[in-house]
Amino acid sequence: MSLVKAQGLTKTYRNGDVEVQAVKAADFVIEPASFVAFVGPSGSGKSTLLNMIGCLDHPTAGTLSVLDTDISTLDRGAAAHFRGSNIGFIFQDFNLVPVLTAYENIEYPLIMVQKWPAEKRREQVMRLLKAVGMEAQADKRPDQLSGGQKQRVAIARALVSNAKLVLADEPTANLDHDTAYRIINLMKKMRDEFGTTFVFSTHDPKIMSEAEVTFTLEDGRVVSTTDNREAIHV
Ligand code: ADP
Ligand code: MG
């Protein structure tokens, strides 16, 4: 079974008379519980691809199935529901709510989207805070946290609804190299612990080598696939 399967996946943007082919006939498969990176220079189509996988953007052509659902057939409401139930997001600039504490940021999806009962919510938030090593900072607000700590909170938030797939668009772009490396490895640890598939994008060669599988993008095309699993596990 594949978790994500794309065939001939294409996205064309039109701005007036100008047409930009952001993603061109991409074929790829992402397996359950894998740790995958899309790599390539700025403008190569990484965000467009992740946005389509995350049902935030609609393919122009081709087929895309995520968790055995053909997502090109979902209307806006169904796409939002599918996202809320199955997919977590991590962003380059963290996107935490500034007036909420670390604890409350992680809890937010369980209140706003999933409406979990209070006791179950508390257990789940504490479990995630612990998993990302942020128990001691539970009551701090984002402006009291370092970049790496903010991204730890964002990882916990992405996992709190038991997402099967977490998409992270350049999650380390605003972090120094050592912190970036630690954040990627925390994501990998979360994959091991929860069995969640992580798909991230990056243009940092050191970070991309931490992925098990990398898809290299050039000018909207997937030009190569590298499977590092042998190398990593030796
Ligand atoms: P990356 O994330 O690798 O930097 P993007 O997916 O953001 O690449 O962009 C791929 C190409 O699509 C670029 O040429 C970009 O300018 C173009 N593009 C992205 N989003 C839009 C949009 N909403 N409208 C028009 N062109 C876009
Ligand atoms: Mg991008």
PDB file of C-alpha atoms and ligand atoms in Angstrom:
ATOM      1  CA  MET A   1       0.000   0.000   0.000  1.00  0.00           C
ATOM      2  CA  SER A   2       1.219   3.509  -0.695  1.00  0.00           C
ATOM      3  CA  LEU A   3       0.379   6.505   1.448  1.00  0.00           C
ATOM      4  CA  VAL A   4       0.768   9.025  -1.366  1.00  0.00           C
ATOM      5  CA  LYS A   5       0.750   8.185  -5.051  1.00  0.00           C
ATOM      6  CA  ALA A   6       1.170  10.776  -7.795  1.00  0.00           C
ATOM      7  CA  GLN A   7       0.981  10.085 -11.507  1.00  0.00           C
ATOM      8  CA  GLY A   8       1.514  12.780 -14.089  1.00  0.00           C
ATOM      9  CA  LEU A   9       0.889  15.327 -11.347  1.00  0.00           C
ATOM     10  CA  THR A  10       0.913  18.801 -12.874  1.00  0.00           C
ATOM     11  CA  LYS A  11       0.244  22.308 -11.618  1.00  0.00           C
ATOM     12  CA  THR A  12       0.031  25.281 -13.923  1.00  0.00           C
ATOM     13  CA  TYR A  13      -0.508  28.782 -12.582  1.00  0.00           C
ATOM     14  CA  ARG A  14      -1.935  31.463 -14.823  1.00  0.00           C
ATOM     15  CA  ASN A  15      -1.354  35.123 -14.106  1.00  0.00           C
ATOM     16  CA  GLY A  16      -3.113  36.966 -16.919  1.00  0.00           C
ATOM     17  CA  ASP A  17      -1.326  35.875 -20.098  1.00  0.00           C
ATOM     18  CA  VAL A  18       1.619  34.365 -18.263  1.00  0.00           C
ATOM     19  CA  GLU A  19       1.599  30.640 -17.587  1.00  0.00           C
ATOM     20  CA  VAL A  20       3.945  29.068 -15.037  1.00  0.00           C
ATOM     21  CA  GLN A  21       4.297  25.290 -14.932  1.00  0.00           C
ATOM     22  CA  ALA A  22       5.207  24.917 -11.278  1.00  0.00           C
ATOM     23  CA  VAL A  23       5.019  21.086 -11.291  1.00  0.00           C
ATOM     24  CA  LYS A  24       5.392  19.074 -14.479  1.00  0.00           C
ATOM     25  CA  ALA A  25       4.096  15.498 -14.771  1.00  0.00           C
ATOM     26  CA  ALA A  26       5.529  14.309 -11.456  1.00  0.00           C
ATOM     27  CA  ASP A  27       5.367  10.595 -10.630  1.00  0.00           C
ATOM     28  CA  PHE A  28       6.211   9.410  -7.131  1.00  0.00           C
ATOM     29  CA  VAL A  29       5.111   7.087  -4.371  1.00  0.00           C
ATOM     30  CA  ILE A  30       5.467   7.679  -0.620  1.00  0.00           C
ATOM     31  CA  GLU A  31       5.220   4.643   1.633  1.00  0.00           C
ATOM     32  CA  PRO A  32       3.514   4.568   5.043  1.00  0.00           C
ATOM     33  CA  ALA A  33       5.757   5.512   7.996  1.00  0.00           C
ATOM     34  CA  SER A  34       8.515   6.775   5.704  1.00  0.00           C
ATOM     35  CA  PHE A  35      10.739   9.837   6.112  1.00  0.00           C
ATOM     36  CA  VAL A  36      10.896  11.642   2.817  1.00  0.00           C
ATOM     37  CA  ALA A  37      12.344  14.888   1.450  1.00  0.00           C
ATOM     38  CA  PHE A  38      11.637  16.930  -1.652  1.00  0.00           C
ATOM     39  CA  VAL A  39      14.801  18.829  -2.460  1.00  0.00           C
ATOM     40  CA  GLY A  40      15.649  21.442  -5.025  1.00  0.00           C
ATOM     41  CA  PRO A  41      16.485  25.103  -5.451  1.00  0.00           C
ATOM     42  CA  SER A  42      14.065  27.953  -4.833  1.00  0.00           C
ATOM     43  CA  GLY A  43      11.329  27.944  -7.481  1.00  0.00           C
ATOM     44  CA  SER A  44      11.720  24.239  -8.329  1.00  0.00           C
ATOM     45  CA  GLY A  45       8.172  23.432  -7.189  1.00  0.00           C
ATOM     46  CA  LYS A  46       8.634  22.072  -3.659  1.00  0.00           C
ATOM     47  CA  SER A  47       5.916  24.165  -2.001  1.00  0.00           C
ATOM     48  CA  THR A  48       3.485  23.597  -4.858  1.00  0.00           C
ATOM     49  CA  LEU A  49       3.938  19.830  -4.529  1.00  0.00           C
ATOM     50  CA  LEU A  50       3.537  19.824  -0.749  1.00  0.00           C
ATOM     51  CA  ASN A  51       0.480  22.068  -1.025  1.00  0.00           C
ATOM     52  CA  MET A  52      -1.164  19.642  -3.443  1.00  0.00           C
ATOM     53  CA  ILE A  53      -0.388  16.655  -1.197  1.00  0.00           C
ATOM     54  CA  GLY A  54      -1.844  18.656   1.718  1.00  0.00           C
ATOM     55  CA  CYS A  55      -5.049  19.459  -0.231  1.00  0.00           C
ATOM     56  CA  LEU A  56      -4.237  23.176  -0.030  1.00  0.00           C
ATOM     57  CA  ASP A  57      -3.873  23.488  -3.789  1.00  0.00           C
ATOM     58  CA  HIS A  58      -5.615  21.652  -6.613  1.00  0.00           C
ATOM     59  CA  PRO A  59      -3.739  19.747  -9.359  1.00  0.00           C
ATOM     60  CA  THR A  60      -4.198  21.005 -12.924  1.00  0.00           C
ATOM     61  CA  ALA A  61      -3.685  17.494 -14.342  1.00  0.00           C
ATOM     62  CA  GLY A  62      -2.671  14.006 -13.305  1.00  0.00           C
ATOM     63  CA  THR A  63      -3.810  11.921 -10.381  1.00  0.00           C
ATOM     64  CA  LEU A  64      -2.948  12.222  -6.714  1.00  0.00           C
ATOM     65  CA  SER A  65      -4.105   9.855  -4.047  1.00  0.00           C
ATOM     66  CA  VAL A  66      -3.409  10.382  -0.361  1.00  0.00           C
ATOM     67  CA  LEU A  67      -4.382   7.660   2.123  1.00  0.00           C
ATOM     68  CA  ASP A  68      -6.288   5.902  -0.651  1.00  0.00           C
ATOM     69  CA  THR A  69      -8.403   8.980  -1.341  1.00  0.00           C
ATOM     70  CA  ASP A  70      -8.323  10.573  -4.781  1.00  0.00           C
ATOM     71  CA  ILE A  71      -7.913  14.104  -3.523  1.00  0.00           C
ATOM     72  CA  SER A  72      -8.408  15.790  -6.878  1.00  0.00           C
ATOM     73  CA  THR A  73     -12.114  14.941  -6.562  1.00  0.00           C
ATOM     74  CA  LEU A  74     -12.606  16.634  -3.165  1.00  0.00           C
ATOM     75  CA  ASP A  75     -14.429  19.959  -3.036  1.00  0.00           C
ATOM     76  CA  ARG A  76     -13.232  22.680  -0.645  1.00  0.00           C
ATOM     77  CA  GLY A  77     -15.264  21.488   2.334  1.00  0.00           C
ATOM     78  CA  ALA A  78     -14.308  17.849   1.884  1.00  0.00           C
ATOM     79  CA  ALA A  79     -10.648  18.822   1.410  1.00  0.00           C
ATOM     80  CA  ALA A  80     -10.688  20.818   4.656  1.00  0.00           C
ATOM     81  CA  HIS A  81     -12.242  17.898   6.510  1.00  0.00           C
ATOM     82  CA  PHE A  82      -9.723  15.448   5.017  1.00  0.00           C
ATOM     83  CA  ARG A  83      -6.841  17.744   6.044  1.00  0.00           C
ATOM     84  CA  GLY A  84      -8.154  18.220   9.567  1.00  0.00           C
ATOM     85  CA  SER A  85      -8.533  14.475  10.099  1.00  0.00           C
ATOM     86  CA  ASN A  86      -5.364  13.184   8.459  1.00  0.00           C
ATOM     87  CA  ILE A  87      -2.662  15.769   7.848  1.00  0.00           C
ATOM     88  CA  GLY A  88      -0.451  17.864  10.117  1.00  0.00           C
ATOM     89  CA  PHE A  89       1.533  20.886   8.923  1.00  0.00           C
ATOM     90  CA  ILE A  90       4.846  22.388  10.013  1.00  0.00           C
ATOM     91  CA  PHE A  91       5.931  25.737   8.601  1.00  0.00           C
ATOM     92  CA  GLN A  92       9.209  27.548   8.014  1.00  0.00           C
ATOM     93  CA  ASP A  93       8.189  30.419  10.300  1.00  0.00           C
ATOM     94  CA  PHE A  94       6.602  28.146  12.947  1.00  0.00           C
ATOM     95  CA  ASN A  95       3.126  29.789  12.732  1.00  0.00           C
ATOM     96  CA  LEU A  96       2.421  29.539  16.457  1.00  0.00           C
ATOM     97  CA  VAL A  97      -0.341  31.691  17.923  1.00  0.00           C
ATOM     98  CA  PRO A  98       1.596  34.446  19.761  1.00  0.00           C
ATOM     99  CA  VAL A  99      -0.870  34.954  22.639  1.00  0.00           C
ATOM    100  CA  LEU A 100      -1.104  31.237  23.475  1.00  0.00           C
ATOM    101  CA  THR A 101       1.374  29.244  25.566  1.00  0.00           C
ATOM    102  CA  ALA A 102       3.251  26.231  24.177  1.00  0.00           C
ATOM    103  CA  TYR A 103       0.664  23.981  25.837  1.00  0.00           C
ATOM    104  CA  GLU A 104      -2.254  25.948  24.380  1.00  0.00           C
ATOM    105  CA  ASN A 105      -0.724  26.033  20.902  1.00  0.00           C
ATOM    106  CA  ILE A 106      -0.486  22.246  20.903  1.00  0.00           C
ATOM    107  CA  GLU A 107      -4.019  21.914  22.305  1.00  0.00           C
ATOM    108  CA  TYR A 108      -5.521  24.314  19.762  1.00  0.00           C
ATOM    109  CA  PRO A 109      -6.371  21.769  16.979  1.00  0.00           C
ATOM    110  CA  LEU A 110      -8.060  19.494  19.537  1.00  0.00           C
ATOM    111  CA  ILE A 111     -10.381  22.328  20.588  1.00  0.00           C
ATOM    112  CA  MET A 112     -10.955  24.132  17.301  1.00  0.00           C
ATOM    113  CA  VAL A 113     -11.011  21.256  14.823  1.00  0.00           C
ATOM    114  CA  GLN A 114     -11.550  18.003  16.667  1.00  0.00           C
ATOM    115  CA  LYS A 115     -13.457  19.022  19.798  1.00  0.00           C
ATOM    116  CA  TRP A 116     -11.894  16.403  22.084  1.00  0.00           C
ATOM    117  CA  PRO A 117     -13.207  16.166  25.669  1.00  0.00           C
ATOM    118  CA  ALA A 118     -11.076  18.031  28.252  1.00  0.00           C
ATOM    119  CA  GLU A 119      -9.537  15.071  30.062  1.00  0.00           C
ATOM    120  CA  LYS A 120      -8.517  13.217  26.895  1.00  0.00           C
ATOM    121  CA  ARG A 121      -7.138  16.486  25.511  1.00  0.00           C
ATOM    122  CA  ARG A 122      -4.942  17.086  28.524  1.00  0.00           C
ATOM    123  CA  GLU A 123      -3.476  13.573  28.339  1.00  0.00           C
ATOM    124  CA  GLN A 124      -2.719  13.933  24.649  1.00  0.00           C
ATOM    125  CA  VAL A 125      -1.126  17.395  24.971  1.00  0.00           C
ATOM    126  CA  MET A 126       1.060  16.237  27.868  1.00  0.00           C
ATOM    127  CA  ARG A 127       2.111  13.170  25.903  1.00  0.00           C
ATOM    128  CA  LEU A 128       3.164  15.308  22.952  1.00  0.00           C
ATOM    129  CA  LEU A 129       4.897  17.962  25.083  1.00  0.00           C
ATOM    130  CA  LYS A 130       6.943  15.174  26.616  1.00  0.00           C
ATOM    131  CA  ALA A 131       7.663  13.508  23.269  1.00  0.00           C
ATOM    132  CA  VAL A 132       9.211  16.716  21.884  1.00  0.00           C
ATOM    133  CA  GLY A 133      11.044  17.527  25.137  1.00  0.00           C
ATOM    134  CA  MET A 134       9.097  20.712  25.928  1.00  0.00           C
ATOM    135  CA  GLU A 135       7.385  19.846  29.229  1.00  0.00           C
ATOM    136  CA  ALA A 136       9.400  22.458  31.126  1.00  0.00           C
ATOM    137  CA  GLN A 137       8.354  25.204  28.682  1.00  0.00           C
ATOM    138  CA  ALA A 138       4.629  24.336  28.649  1.00  0.00           C
ATOM    139  CA  ASP A 139       3.590  27.726  30.034  1.00  0.00           C
ATOM    140  CA  LYS A 140       5.906  29.861  27.895  1.00  0.00           C
ATOM    141  CA  ARG A 141       4.612  31.932  25.005  1.00  0.00           C
ATOM    142  CA  PRO A 142       6.319  31.806  21.579  1.00  0.00           C
ATOM    143  CA  ASP A 143       8.259  35.055  22.154  1.00  0.00           C
ATOM    144  CA  GLN A 144       9.884  33.391  25.189  1.00  0.00           C
ATOM    145  CA  LEU A 145      11.084  30.409  23.128  1.00  0.00           C
ATOM    146  CA  SER A 146      14.063  29.926  20.805  1.00  0.00           C
ATOM    147  CA  GLY A 147      13.528  29.024  17.138  1.00  0.00           C
ATOM    148  CA  GLY A 148      14.303  25.369  17.820  1.00  0.00           C
ATOM    149  CA  GLN A 149      11.874  25.296  20.754  1.00  0.00           C
ATOM    150  CA  LYS A 150       9.138  26.908  18.638  1.00  0.00           C
ATOM    151  CA  GLN A 151       9.621  24.249  15.995  1.00  0.00           C
ATOM    152  CA  ARG A 152       9.380  21.535  18.677  1.00  0.00           C
ATOM    153  CA  VAL A 153       6.002  22.962  19.686  1.00  0.00           C
ATOM    154  CA  ALA A 154       4.959  23.052  16.029  1.00  0.00           C
ATOM    155  CA  ILE A 155       5.952  19.379  15.615  1.00  0.00           C
ATOM    156  CA  ALA A 156       3.839  18.465  18.654  1.00  0.00           C
ATOM    157  CA  ARG A 157       0.913  20.476  17.277  1.00  0.00           C
ATOM    158  CA  ALA A 158       1.211  18.712  13.895  1.00  0.00           C
ATOM    159  CA  LEU A 159       0.986  15.325  15.634  1.00  0.00           C
ATOM    160  CA  VAL A 160      -1.624  16.088  18.293  1.00  0.00           C
ATOM    161  CA  SER A 161      -4.657  15.005  16.217  1.00  0.00           C
ATOM    162  CA  ASN A 162      -2.952  11.684  15.384  1.00  0.00           C
ATOM    163  CA  ALA A 163      -2.252  12.765  11.808  1.00  0.00           C
ATOM    164  CA  LYS A 164      -1.063   9.960   9.560  1.00  0.00           C
ATOM    165  CA  LEU A 165       0.945  12.346   7.425  1.00  0.00           C
ATOM    166  CA  VAL A 166       2.921  15.441   8.436  1.00  0.00           C
ATOM    167  CA  LEU A 167       4.015  17.919   5.767  1.00  0.00           C
ATOM    168  CA  ALA A 168       6.836  20.323   6.598  1.00  0.00           C
ATOM    169  CA  ASP A 169       7.717  22.979   4.015  1.00  0.00           C
ATOM    170  CA  GLU A 170      11.328  24.056   4.675  1.00  0.00           C
ATOM    171  CA  PRO A 171      10.941  23.490   8.433  1.00  0.00           C
ATOM    172  CA  THR A 172      14.607  24.289   9.101  1.00  0.00           C
ATOM    173  CA  ALA A 173      15.081  27.341   6.879  1.00  0.00           C
ATOM    174  CA  ASN A 174      14.951  29.746   9.854  1.00  0.00           C
ATOM    175  CA  LEU A 175      17.202  27.672  12.120  1.00  0.00           C
ATOM    176  CA  ASP A 176      20.982  27.495  12.497  1.00  0.00           C
ATOM    177  CA  HIS A 177      22.567  24.328  11.223  1.00  0.00           C
ATOM    178  CA  ASP A 178      22.922  22.425  14.520  1.00  0.00           C
ATOM    179  CA  THR A 179      19.343  23.233  15.516  1.00  0.00           C
ATOM    180  CA  ALA A 180      18.126  22.292  12.029  1.00  0.00           C
ATOM    181  CA  TYR A 181      19.830  18.934  12.323  1.00  0.00           C
ATOM    182  CA  ARG A 182      18.282  18.323  15.746  1.00  0.00           C
ATOM    183  CA  ILE A 183      14.807  19.274  14.515  1.00  0.00           C
ATOM    184  CA  ILE A 184      15.008  16.910  11.533  1.00  0.00           C
ATOM    185  CA  ASN A 185      16.142  14.122  13.834  1.00  0.00           C
ATOM    186  CA  LEU A 186      13.339  14.873  16.268  1.00  0.00           C
ATOM    187  CA  MET A 187      10.914  14.500  13.359  1.00  0.00           C
ATOM    188  CA  LYS A 188      12.522  11.161  12.527  1.00  0.00           C
ATOM    189  CA  LYS A 189      12.209  10.064  16.161  1.00  0.00           C
ATOM    190  CA  MET A 190       8.514  11.025  16.103  1.00  0.00           C
ATOM    191  CA  ARG A 191       8.116   8.933  12.958  1.00  0.00           C
ATOM    192  CA  ASP A 192       9.674   5.981  14.802  1.00  0.00           C
ATOM    193  CA  GLU A 193       7.498   6.525  17.877  1.00  0.00           C
ATOM    194  CA  PHE A 194       4.134   7.265  16.247  1.00  0.00           C
ATOM    195  CA  GLY A 195       4.540   5.656  12.801  1.00  0.00           C
ATOM    196  CA  THR A 196       3.614   8.973  11.201  1.00  0.00           C
ATOM    197  CA  THR A 197       4.898   9.633   7.686  1.00  0.00           C
ATOM    198  CA  PHE A 198       6.944  12.831   7.460  1.00  0.00           C
ATOM    199  CA  VAL A 199       7.452  14.646   4.179  1.00  0.00           C
ATOM    200  CA  PHE A 200       9.617  17.746   4.262  1.00  0.00           C
ATOM    201  CA  SER A 201      11.230  20.067   1.765  1.00  0.00           C
ATOM    202  CA  THR A 202      14.684  21.601   1.956  1.00  0.00           C
ATOM    203  CA  HIS A 203      17.543  22.893  -0.130  1.00  0.00           C
ATOM    204  CA  ASP A 204      20.147  22.188   2.570  1.00  0.00           C
ATOM    205  CA  PRO A 205      22.329  19.216   1.469  1.00  0.00           C
ATOM    206  CA  LYS A 206      23.193  18.183   5.048  1.00  0.00           C
ATOM    207  CA  ILE A 207      19.544  18.094   6.063  1.00  0.00           C
ATOM    208  CA  MET A 208      18.400  16.255   2.942  1.00  0.00           C
ATOM    209  CA  SER A 209      20.820  13.411   3.651  1.00  0.00           C
ATOM    210  CA  GLU A 210      18.861  12.686   6.861  1.00  0.00           C
ATOM    211  CA  ALA A 211      15.841  11.654   4.772  1.00  0.00           C
ATOM    212  CA  GLU A 212      15.350   8.000   3.889  1.00  0.00           C
ATOM    213  CA  VAL A 213      14.105   8.818   0.436  1.00  0.00           C
ATOM    214  CA  THR A 214      14.755  12.046  -1.455  1.00  0.00           C
ATOM    215  CA  PHE A 215      13.004  13.257  -4.576  1.00  0.00           C
ATOM    216  CA  THR A 216      15.045  15.899  -6.364  1.00  0.00           C
ATOM    217  CA  LEU A 217      13.109  18.603  -8.200  1.00  0.00           C
ATOM    218  CA  GLU A 218      14.413  20.712 -11.017  1.00  0.00           C
ATOM    219  CA  ASP A 219      12.225  23.254 -12.705  1.00  0.00           C
ATOM    220  CA  GLY A 220       9.028  21.437 -11.665  1.00  0.00           C
ATOM    221  CA  ARG A 221      10.188  17.949 -12.631  1.00  0.00           C
ATOM    222  CA  VAL A 222      11.200  15.089 -10.371  1.00  0.00           C
ATOM    223  CA  VAL A 223      14.612  14.405 -11.914  1.00  0.00           C
ATOM    224  CA  SER A 224      15.879  11.758  -9.503  1.00  0.00           C
ATOM    225  CA  THR A 225      14.938   9.593  -6.549  1.00  0.00           C
ATOM    226  CA  THR A 226      17.470   8.498  -3.968  1.00  0.00           C
ATOM    227  CA  ASP A 227      16.842   5.768  -1.438  1.00  0.00           C
ATOM    228  CA  ASN A 228      19.246   6.243   1.486  1.00  0.00           C
ATOM    229  CA  ARG A 229      17.779   3.543   3.705  1.00  0.00           C
ATOM    230  CA  GLU A 230      20.563   1.035   3.113  1.00  0.00           C
ATOM    231  CA  ALA A 231      23.194   3.662   3.864  1.00  0.00           C
ATOM    232  CA  ILE A 232      21.450   4.944   7.004  1.00  0.00           C
ATOM    233  CA  HIS A 233      20.821   1.536   8.546  1.00  0.00           C
ATOM    234  CA  VAL A 234      24.304   0.064   8.029  1.00  0.00           C
TER     235      VAL A 234
HETATM  236  P1  ADP B   1       9.790  26.254  -4.245  1.00  0.00           P
HETATM  237  O1  ADP B   1       8.927  25.978  -3.082  1.00  0.00           O
HETATM  238  O2  ADP B   1      10.648  25.102  -4.666  1.00  0.00           O
HETATM  239  O3  ADP B   1      10.600  27.497  -4.068  1.00  0.00           O
HETATM  240  P2  ADP B   1       7.302  26.929  -5.585  1.00  0.00           P
HETATM  241  O4  ADP B   1       6.460  25.716  -5.598  1.00  0.00           O
HETATM  242  O5  ADP B   1       6.996  27.965  -4.578  1.00  0.00           O
HETATM  243  O6  ADP B   1       8.848  26.505  -5.518  1.00  0.00           O
HETATM  244  O7  ADP B   1       7.227  27.624  -7.010  1.00  0.00           O
HETATM  245  C1  ADP B   1       7.417  26.939  -8.234  1.00  0.00           C
HETATM  246  C2  ADP B   1       7.156  27.904  -9.386  1.00  0.00           C
HETATM  247  O8  ADP B   1       5.785  28.260  -9.413  1.00  0.00           O
HETATM  248  C3  ADP B   1       7.935  29.217  -9.280  1.00  0.00           C
HETATM  249  O9  ADP B   1       8.281  29.631 -10.586  1.00  0.00           O
HETATM  250  C4  ADP B   1       6.926  30.154  -8.670  1.00  0.00           C
HETATM  251  O10 ADP B   1       7.191  31.490  -9.041  1.00  0.00           O
HETATM  252  C5  ADP B   1       5.619  29.662  -9.279  1.00  0.00           C
HETATM  253  N1  ADP B   1       4.458  29.908  -8.415  1.00  0.00           N
HETATM  254  C6  ADP B   1       4.263  29.399  -7.175  1.00  0.00           C
HETATM  255  N2  ADP B   1       3.075  29.791  -6.673  1.00  0.00           N
HETATM  256  C7  ADP B   1       2.506  30.568  -7.628  1.00  0.00           C
HETATM  257  C8  ADP B   1       1.251  31.281  -7.739  1.00  0.00           C
HETATM  258  N3  ADP B   1       0.349  31.261  -6.752  1.00  0.00           N
HETATM  259  N4  ADP B   1       1.026  31.978  -8.883  1.00  0.00           N
HETATM  260  C9  ADP B   1       1.920  31.977  -9.881  1.00  0.00           C
HETATM  261  N5  ADP B   1       3.095  31.330  -9.866  1.00  0.00           N
HETATM  262  C10 ADP B   1       3.389  30.634  -8.756  1.00  0.00           C
HETATM  263 MG    MG B   2       8.850  26.872  -1.235  1.00  0.00          MG
END
